XYZ file of C-alpha atoms in Angstrom:
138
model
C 0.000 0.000 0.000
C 3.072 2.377 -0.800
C 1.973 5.420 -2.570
C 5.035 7.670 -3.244
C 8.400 7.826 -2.297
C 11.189 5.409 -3.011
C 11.827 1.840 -1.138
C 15.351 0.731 -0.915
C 17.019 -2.932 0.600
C 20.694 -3.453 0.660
C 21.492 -6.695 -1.134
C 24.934 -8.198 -0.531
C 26.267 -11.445 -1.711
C 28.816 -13.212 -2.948
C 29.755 -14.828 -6.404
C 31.408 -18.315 -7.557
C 32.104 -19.642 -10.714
C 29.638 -22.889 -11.085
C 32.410 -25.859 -11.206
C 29.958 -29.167 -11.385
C 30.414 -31.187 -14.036
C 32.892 -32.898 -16.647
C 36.105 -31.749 -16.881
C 39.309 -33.213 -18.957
C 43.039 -32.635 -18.620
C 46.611 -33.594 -17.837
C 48.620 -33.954 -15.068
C 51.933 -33.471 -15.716
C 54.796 -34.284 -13.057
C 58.543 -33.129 -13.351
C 61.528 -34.179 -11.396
C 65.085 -34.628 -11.395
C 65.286 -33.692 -15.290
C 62.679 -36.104 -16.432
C 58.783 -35.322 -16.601
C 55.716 -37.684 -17.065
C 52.147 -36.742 -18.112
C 48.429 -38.631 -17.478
C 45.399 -37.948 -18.704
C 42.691 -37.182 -16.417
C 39.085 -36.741 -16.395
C 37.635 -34.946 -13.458
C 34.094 -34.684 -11.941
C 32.945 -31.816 -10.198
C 29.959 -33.112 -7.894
C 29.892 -31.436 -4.426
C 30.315 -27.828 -4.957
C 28.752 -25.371 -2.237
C 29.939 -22.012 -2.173
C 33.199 -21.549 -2.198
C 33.668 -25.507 -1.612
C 34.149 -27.890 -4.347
C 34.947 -31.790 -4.637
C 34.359 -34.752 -6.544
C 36.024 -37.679 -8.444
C 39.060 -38.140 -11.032
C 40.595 -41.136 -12.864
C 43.244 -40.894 -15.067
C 43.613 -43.378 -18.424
C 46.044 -45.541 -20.209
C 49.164 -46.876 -18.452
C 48.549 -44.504 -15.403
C 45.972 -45.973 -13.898
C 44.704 -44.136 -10.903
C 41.500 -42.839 -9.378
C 40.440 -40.908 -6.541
C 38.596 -38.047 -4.750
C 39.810 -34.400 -4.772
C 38.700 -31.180 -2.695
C 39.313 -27.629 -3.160
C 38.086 -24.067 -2.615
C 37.409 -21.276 -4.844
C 37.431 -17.731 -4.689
C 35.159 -15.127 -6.223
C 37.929 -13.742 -8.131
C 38.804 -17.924 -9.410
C 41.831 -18.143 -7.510
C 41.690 -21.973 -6.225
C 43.219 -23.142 -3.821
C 43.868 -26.196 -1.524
C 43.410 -28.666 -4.088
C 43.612 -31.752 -2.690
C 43.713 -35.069 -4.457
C 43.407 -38.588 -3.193
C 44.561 -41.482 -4.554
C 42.146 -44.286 -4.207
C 43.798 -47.314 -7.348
C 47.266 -47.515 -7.909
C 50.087 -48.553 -6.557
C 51.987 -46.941 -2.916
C 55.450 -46.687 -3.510
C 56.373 -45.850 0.579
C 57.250 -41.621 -0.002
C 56.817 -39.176 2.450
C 56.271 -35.270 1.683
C 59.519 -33.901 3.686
C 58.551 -30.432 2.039
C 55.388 -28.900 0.723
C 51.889 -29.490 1.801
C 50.974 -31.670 -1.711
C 47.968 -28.664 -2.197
C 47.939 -27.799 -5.043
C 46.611 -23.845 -6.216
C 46.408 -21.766 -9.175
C 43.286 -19.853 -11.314
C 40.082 -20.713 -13.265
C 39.315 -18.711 -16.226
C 36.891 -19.659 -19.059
C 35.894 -22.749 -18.155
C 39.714 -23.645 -17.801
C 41.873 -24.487 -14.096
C 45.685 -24.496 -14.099
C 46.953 -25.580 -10.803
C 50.322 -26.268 -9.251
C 52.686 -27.650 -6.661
C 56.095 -28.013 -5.677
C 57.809 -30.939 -3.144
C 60.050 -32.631 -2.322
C 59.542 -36.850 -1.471
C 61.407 -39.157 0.209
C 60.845 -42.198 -1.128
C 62.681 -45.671 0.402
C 65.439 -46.922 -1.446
C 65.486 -43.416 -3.051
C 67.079 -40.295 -2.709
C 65.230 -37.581 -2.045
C 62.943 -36.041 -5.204
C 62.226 -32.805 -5.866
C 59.025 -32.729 -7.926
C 56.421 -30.186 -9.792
C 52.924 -31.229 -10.638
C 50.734 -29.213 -12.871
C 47.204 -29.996 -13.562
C 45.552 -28.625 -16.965
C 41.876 -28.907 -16.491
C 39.237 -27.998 -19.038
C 35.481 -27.862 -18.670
C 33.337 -30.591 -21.413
């Protein structure tokens, strides 16, 4: 029953980028002059907010699956990217530097994320390693 005059609400809120669904890509991991890539598929499935997670397998001679978690940003930074490995083989290696989170950027339906470690794997001298993951949106 408002005759005249002017109403007003403030409306705040905050923005993500809509991650669920198919996504394709490479992981590619580098150490001691040598690198190695997989290719991955990746399915977004949880997102809420700035939460995301879901499941990834890679194909061909790689052979590994698993569950990953990360958070995103309003401005697509991402961040704590977290993947575990739930088919493959253990090898004994323990993280003696890095936190194996991986971070980087989404832009146009495309995430580029990395990380730098170091492992210490038995029988093995200690490995300096950098993983990228190339991740585009099907």
């Amino acid at each position: 029953d408002h005759t005249s005059g002017t109403n007003s609400a403030p409306i705040t809120g905050t923005a993500y980028s809509n991650l669920n669904g198919g996504w394709s890509g490479t992981q590619t991991i580098s150490a001691a002059g040598q690198s190695s890539t997989c290719n991955h598929t990746w399915i977004v499935s949880g997102q809420t907010g700035a939460q995301f997670s879901g499941t990834w397998q890679s194909s061909g001679s790689c052979g590994q699956a698993g569950t990953f978690t990360a958070t995103v940003t309003p401005t697509d930074a991402v961040s704590n990217f977290t993947v575990s490995v739930t088919v493959g083989a253990s090898n004994n290696c323990t993280r003696i530097s890095g936190d194996g989170k991986l971070t980087g950027t989404h832009s146009n339906g495309v995430m580029t994320l990395q990380t730098t470690e170091t492992l210490r794997c038995s029988g093995m001298a200690d490995t300096a390693r950098s993983i990228t993951l190339l991740m585009r949106k099907q």
